[in-house]
mmCIF file of C-alpha atoms in Angstrom:
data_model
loop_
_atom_site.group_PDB
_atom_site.id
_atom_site.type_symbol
_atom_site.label_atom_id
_atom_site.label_comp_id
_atom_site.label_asym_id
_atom_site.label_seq_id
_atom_site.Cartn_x
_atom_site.Cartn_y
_atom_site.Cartn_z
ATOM 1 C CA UNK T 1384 77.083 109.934 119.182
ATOM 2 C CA UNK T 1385 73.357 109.018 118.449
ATOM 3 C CA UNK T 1386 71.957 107.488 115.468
ATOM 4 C CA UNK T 1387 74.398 105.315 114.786
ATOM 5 C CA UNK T 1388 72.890 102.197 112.898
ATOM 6 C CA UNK T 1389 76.312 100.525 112.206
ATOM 7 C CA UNK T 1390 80.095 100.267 113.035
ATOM 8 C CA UNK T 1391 82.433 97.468 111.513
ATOM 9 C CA UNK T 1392 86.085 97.504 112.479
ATOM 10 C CA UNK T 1393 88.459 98.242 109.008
ATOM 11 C CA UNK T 1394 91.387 95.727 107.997
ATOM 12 C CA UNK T 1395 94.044 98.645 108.905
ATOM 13 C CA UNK T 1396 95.041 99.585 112.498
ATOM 14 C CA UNK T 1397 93.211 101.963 114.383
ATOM 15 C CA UNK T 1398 90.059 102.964 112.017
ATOM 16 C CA UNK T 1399 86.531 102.102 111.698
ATOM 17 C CA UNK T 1400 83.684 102.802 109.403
ATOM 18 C CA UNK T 1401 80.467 103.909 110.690
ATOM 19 C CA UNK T 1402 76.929 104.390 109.024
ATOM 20 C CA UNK T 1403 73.825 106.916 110.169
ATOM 21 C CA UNK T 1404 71.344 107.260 108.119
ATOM 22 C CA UNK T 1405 72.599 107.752 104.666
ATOM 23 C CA UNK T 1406 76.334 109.504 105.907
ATOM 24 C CA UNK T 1407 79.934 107.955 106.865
ATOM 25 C CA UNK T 1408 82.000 108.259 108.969
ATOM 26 C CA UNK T 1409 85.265 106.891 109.700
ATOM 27 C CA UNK T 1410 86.379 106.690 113.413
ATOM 28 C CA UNK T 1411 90.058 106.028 114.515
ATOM 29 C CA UNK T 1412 90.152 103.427 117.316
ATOM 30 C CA UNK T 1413 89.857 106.501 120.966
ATOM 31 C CA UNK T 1414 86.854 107.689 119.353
ATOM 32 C CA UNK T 1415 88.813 111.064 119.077
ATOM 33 C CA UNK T 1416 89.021 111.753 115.207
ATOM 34 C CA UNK T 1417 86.019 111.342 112.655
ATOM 35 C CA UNK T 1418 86.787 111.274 109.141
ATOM 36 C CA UNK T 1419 83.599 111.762 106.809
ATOM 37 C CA UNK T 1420 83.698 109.619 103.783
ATOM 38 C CA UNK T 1421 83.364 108.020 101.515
ATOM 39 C CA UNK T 1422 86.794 106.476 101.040
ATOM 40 C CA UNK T 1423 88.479 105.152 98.078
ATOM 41 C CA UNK T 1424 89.608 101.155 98.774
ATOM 42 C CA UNK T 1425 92.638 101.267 96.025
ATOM 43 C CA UNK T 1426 93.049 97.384 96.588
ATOM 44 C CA UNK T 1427 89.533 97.010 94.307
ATOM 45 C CA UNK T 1428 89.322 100.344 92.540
ATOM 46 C CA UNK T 1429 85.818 101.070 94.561
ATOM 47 C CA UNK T 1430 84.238 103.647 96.690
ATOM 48 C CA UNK T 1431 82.902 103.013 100.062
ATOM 49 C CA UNK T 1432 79.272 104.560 100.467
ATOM 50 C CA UNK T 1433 78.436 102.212 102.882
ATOM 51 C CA UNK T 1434 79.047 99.567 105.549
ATOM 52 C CA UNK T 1435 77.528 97.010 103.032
ATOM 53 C CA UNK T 1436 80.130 98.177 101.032
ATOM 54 C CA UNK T 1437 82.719 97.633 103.830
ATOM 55 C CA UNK T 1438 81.344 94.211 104.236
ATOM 56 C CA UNK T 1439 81.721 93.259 100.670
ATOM 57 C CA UNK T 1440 85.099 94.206 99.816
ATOM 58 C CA UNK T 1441 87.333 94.235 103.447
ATOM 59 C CA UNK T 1442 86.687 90.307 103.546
ATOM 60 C CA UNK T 1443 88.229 89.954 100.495
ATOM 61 C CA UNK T 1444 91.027 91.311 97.940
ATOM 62 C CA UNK T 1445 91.577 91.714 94.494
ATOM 63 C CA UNK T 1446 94.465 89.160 93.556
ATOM 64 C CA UNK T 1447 94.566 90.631 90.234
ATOM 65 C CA UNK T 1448 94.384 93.533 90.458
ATOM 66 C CA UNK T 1449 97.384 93.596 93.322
ATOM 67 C CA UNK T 1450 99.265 91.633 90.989
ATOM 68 C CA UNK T 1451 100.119 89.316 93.786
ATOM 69 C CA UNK T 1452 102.515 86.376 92.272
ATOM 70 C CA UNK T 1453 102.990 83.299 94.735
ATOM 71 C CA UNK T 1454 106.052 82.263 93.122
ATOM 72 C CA UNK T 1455 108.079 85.421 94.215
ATOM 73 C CA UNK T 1456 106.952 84.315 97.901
ATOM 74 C CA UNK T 1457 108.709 80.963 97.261
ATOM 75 C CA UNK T 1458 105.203 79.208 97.231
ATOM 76 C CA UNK T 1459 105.371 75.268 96.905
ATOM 77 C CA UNK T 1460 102.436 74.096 94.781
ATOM 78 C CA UNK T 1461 100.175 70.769 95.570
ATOM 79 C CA UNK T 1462 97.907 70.106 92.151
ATOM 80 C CA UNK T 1463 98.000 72.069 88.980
ATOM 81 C CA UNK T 1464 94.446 72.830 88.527
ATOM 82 C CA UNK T 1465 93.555 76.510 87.268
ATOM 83 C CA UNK T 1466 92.150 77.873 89.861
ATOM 84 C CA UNK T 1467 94.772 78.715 93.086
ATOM 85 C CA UNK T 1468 94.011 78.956 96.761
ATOM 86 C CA UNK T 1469 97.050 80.785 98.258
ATOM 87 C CA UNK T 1470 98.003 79.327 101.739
ATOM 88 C CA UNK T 1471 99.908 80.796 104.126
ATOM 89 C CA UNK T 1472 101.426 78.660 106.595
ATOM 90 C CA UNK T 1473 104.191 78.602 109.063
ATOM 91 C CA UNK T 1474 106.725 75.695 109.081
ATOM 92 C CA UNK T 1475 106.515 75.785 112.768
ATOM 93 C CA UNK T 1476 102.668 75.971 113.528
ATOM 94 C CA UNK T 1477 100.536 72.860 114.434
ATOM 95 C CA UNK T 1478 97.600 74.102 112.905
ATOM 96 C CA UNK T 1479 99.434 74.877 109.914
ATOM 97 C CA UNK T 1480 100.506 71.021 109.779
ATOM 98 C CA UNK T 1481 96.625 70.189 110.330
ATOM 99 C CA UNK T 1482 95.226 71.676 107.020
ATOM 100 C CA UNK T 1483 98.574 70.499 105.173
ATOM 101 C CA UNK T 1484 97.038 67.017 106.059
ATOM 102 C CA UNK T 1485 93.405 67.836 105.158
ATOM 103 C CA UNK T 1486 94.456 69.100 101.684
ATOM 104 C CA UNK T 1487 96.792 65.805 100.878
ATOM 105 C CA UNK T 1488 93.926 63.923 101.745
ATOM 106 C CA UNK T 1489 91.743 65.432 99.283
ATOM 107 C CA UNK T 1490 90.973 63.046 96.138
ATOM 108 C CA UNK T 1491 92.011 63.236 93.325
ATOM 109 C CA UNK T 1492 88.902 64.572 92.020
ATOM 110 C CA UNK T 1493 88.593 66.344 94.857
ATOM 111 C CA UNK T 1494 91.600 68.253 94.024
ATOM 112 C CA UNK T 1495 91.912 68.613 90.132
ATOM 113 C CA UNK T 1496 90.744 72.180 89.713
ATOM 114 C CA UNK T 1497 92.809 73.479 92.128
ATOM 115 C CA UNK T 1498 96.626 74.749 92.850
ATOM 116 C CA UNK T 1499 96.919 75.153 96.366
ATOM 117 C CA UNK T 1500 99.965 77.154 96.541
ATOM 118 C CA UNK T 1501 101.792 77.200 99.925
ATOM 119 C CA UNK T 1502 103.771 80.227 100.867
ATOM 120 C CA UNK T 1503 106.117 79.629 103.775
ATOM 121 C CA UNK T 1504 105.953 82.630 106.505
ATOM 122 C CA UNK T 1505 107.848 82.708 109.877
ATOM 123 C CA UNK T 1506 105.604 83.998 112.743
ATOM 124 C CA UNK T 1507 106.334 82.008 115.536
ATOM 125 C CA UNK T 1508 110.204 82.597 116.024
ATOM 126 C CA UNK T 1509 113.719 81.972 114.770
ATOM 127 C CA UNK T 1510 113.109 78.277 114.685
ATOM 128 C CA UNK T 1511 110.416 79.171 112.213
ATOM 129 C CA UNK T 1512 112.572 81.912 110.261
ATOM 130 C CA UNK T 1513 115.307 78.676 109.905
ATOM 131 C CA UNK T 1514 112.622 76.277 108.915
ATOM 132 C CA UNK T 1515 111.399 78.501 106.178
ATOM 133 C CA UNK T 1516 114.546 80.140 105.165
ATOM 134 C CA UNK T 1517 115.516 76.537 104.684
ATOM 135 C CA UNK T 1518 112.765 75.305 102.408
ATOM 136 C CA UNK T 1519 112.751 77.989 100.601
ATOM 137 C CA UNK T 1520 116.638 77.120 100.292
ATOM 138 C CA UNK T 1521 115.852 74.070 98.753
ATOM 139 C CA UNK T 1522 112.967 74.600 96.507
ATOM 140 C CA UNK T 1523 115.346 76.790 94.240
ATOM 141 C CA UNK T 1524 117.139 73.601 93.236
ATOM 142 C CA UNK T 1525 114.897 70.489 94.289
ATOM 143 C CA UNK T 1526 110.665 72.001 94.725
ATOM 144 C CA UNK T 1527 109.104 68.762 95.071
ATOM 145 C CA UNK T 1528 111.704 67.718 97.930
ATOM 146 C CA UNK T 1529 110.776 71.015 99.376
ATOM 147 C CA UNK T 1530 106.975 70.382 99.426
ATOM 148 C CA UNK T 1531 107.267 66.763 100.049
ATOM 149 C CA UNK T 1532 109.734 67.957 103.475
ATOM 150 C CA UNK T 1533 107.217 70.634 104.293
ATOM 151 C CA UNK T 1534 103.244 68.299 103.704
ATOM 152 C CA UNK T 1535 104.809 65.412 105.662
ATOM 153 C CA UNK T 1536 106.157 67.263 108.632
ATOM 154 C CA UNK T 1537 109.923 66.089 107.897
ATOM 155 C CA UNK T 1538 111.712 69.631 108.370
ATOM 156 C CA UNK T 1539 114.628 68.088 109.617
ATOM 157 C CA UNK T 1540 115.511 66.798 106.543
ATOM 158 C CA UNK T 1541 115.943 69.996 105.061
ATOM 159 C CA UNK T 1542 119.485 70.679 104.716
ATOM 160 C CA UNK T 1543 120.619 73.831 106.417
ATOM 161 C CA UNK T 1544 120.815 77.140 103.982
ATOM 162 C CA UNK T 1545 124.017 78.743 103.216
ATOM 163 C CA UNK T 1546 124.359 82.551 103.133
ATOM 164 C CA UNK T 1547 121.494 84.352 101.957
ATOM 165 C CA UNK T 1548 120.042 81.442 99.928
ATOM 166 C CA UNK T 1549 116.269 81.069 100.686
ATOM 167 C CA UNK T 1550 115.652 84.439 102.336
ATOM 168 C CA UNK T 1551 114.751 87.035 99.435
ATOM 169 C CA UNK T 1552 111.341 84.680 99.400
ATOM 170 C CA UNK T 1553 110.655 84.944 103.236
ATOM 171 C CA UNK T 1554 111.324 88.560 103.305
ATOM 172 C CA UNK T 1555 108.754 89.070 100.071
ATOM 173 C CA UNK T 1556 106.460 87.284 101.561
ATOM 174 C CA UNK T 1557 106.959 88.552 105.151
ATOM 175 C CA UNK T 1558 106.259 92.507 103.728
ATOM 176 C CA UNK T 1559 103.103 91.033 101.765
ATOM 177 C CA UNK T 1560 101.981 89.445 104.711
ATOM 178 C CA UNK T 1561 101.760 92.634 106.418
ATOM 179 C CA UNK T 1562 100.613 94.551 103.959
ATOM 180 C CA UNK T 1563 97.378 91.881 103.747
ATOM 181 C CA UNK T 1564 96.780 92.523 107.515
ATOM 182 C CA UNK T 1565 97.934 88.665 108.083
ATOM 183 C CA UNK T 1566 98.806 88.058 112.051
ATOM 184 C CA UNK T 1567 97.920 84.774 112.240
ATOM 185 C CA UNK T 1568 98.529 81.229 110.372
ATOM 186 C CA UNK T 1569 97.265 79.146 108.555
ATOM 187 C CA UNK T 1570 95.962 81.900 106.430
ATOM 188 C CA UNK T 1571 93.996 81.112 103.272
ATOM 189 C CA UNK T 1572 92.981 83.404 100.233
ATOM 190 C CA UNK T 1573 90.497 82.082 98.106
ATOM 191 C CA UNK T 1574 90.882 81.896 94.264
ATOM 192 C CA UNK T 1575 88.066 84.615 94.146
ATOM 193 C CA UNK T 1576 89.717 86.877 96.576
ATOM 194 C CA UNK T 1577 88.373 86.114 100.022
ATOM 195 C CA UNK T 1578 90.342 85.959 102.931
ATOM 196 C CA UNK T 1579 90.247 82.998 105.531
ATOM 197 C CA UNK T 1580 92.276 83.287 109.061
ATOM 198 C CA UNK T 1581 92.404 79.537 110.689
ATOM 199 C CA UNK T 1582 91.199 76.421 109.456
ATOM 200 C CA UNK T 1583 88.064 76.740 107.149
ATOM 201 C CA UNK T 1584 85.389 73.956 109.063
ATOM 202 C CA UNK T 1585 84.879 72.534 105.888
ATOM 203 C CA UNK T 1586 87.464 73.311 103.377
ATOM 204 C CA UNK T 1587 86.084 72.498 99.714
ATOM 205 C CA UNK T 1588 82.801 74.175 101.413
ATOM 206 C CA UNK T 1589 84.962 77.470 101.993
ATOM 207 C CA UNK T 1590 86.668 77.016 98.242
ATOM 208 C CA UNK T 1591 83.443 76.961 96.770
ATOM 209 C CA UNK T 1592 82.433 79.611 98.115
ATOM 210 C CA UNK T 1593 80.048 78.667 100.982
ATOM 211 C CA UNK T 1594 79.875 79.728 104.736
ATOM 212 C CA UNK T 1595 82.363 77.449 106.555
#
């Protein structure tokens, strides 16, 4: 196809948005179907017209207006300020354990206007579906022991859940995970909606709301 002045891959398998001149197009991922636009992204209520469009809204969501609640994904919470960074983070992954340290050694000041609310999710395996089965086991009766097992690395002081206890949360937050597009941990929303895969390089940078 000529004239193409822009293509930008879409956060849903298989489909990309495309731009000439003033028209869109929407592509599936063989280059065999074309859809023309625009599209309706239901997630923020808004049209797509454009790819500046696409670039505005697919980094981010609309926490809100999803009515996404942390607590039904058994999140454990570290501060209390009013504005909440959702963290998703499996019990299991190293990387995970490296921005559980760089938050806990955040200052106090640092860290007053936040809630960084961390939402076990089991990627990497059934030692990963135990470990977060289990802490989500315990946070219904003890939550600080819970966070306090899961930001110091101590897993193996979880005690081992019984019956179903601890997996309605995983399994909630294993269907929102997929319906966000998350593949990979840690993975970070921001408290104005914008979406983080890895380790921000600078983390109160990212927060804020600069390029990190």
């Amino acid at each position: 196809m000529k004239g193409i002045d822009g293509l930008r891959r879409l956060p849903i398998q298989g489909v990309s948005i495309m731009q000439s001149g003033e028209k869109i197009f929407f592509v599936s991922a063989n280059g065999r179907y074309v859809f023309l636009g625009p599209a309706i992204d239901l997630w923020h209520g808004e049209r797509l017209n454009s790819l500046a469009d696409a670039d505005r809204l697919t980094g981010r969501i609309d926490i809100g207006r999803l009515k996404l609640n942390a607590s039904d994904l058994g999140a454990l919470d570290v501060g209390d300020g009013t504005r909440e960074i959702l963290v998703f983070v499996d019990p299991m992954c190293p990387h995970c354990a490296t921005l559980l340290d760089q938050i806990q050694v955040l200052s106090p000041a640092q860290r007053t206007p936040y809630r960084f609310r961390l939402i076990p999710l089991a990627l990497l395996g059934a030692d990963s579906i135990a470990a977060a089965v289990n802490l989500n086991c315990l946070a219904a009766s003890d939550r600080a022991a819970a966070t306090q097992a899961l930001l110091t690395h101590t897993l193996e002081t979880v005690p081992t859940a019984q019956e179903r206890c601890g997996q309605g949360a995983l399994q909630r937050a294993l269907v929102t995970a997929h319906l966000l597009g998350i593949s990979t941990v840690p993975f970070l929303i921001a408290p104005d909606g914008r979406l983080q895969p890895g380790i921000p390089a600078d983390l109160l940078t990212w927060i804020a709301g600069g390029e990190a």
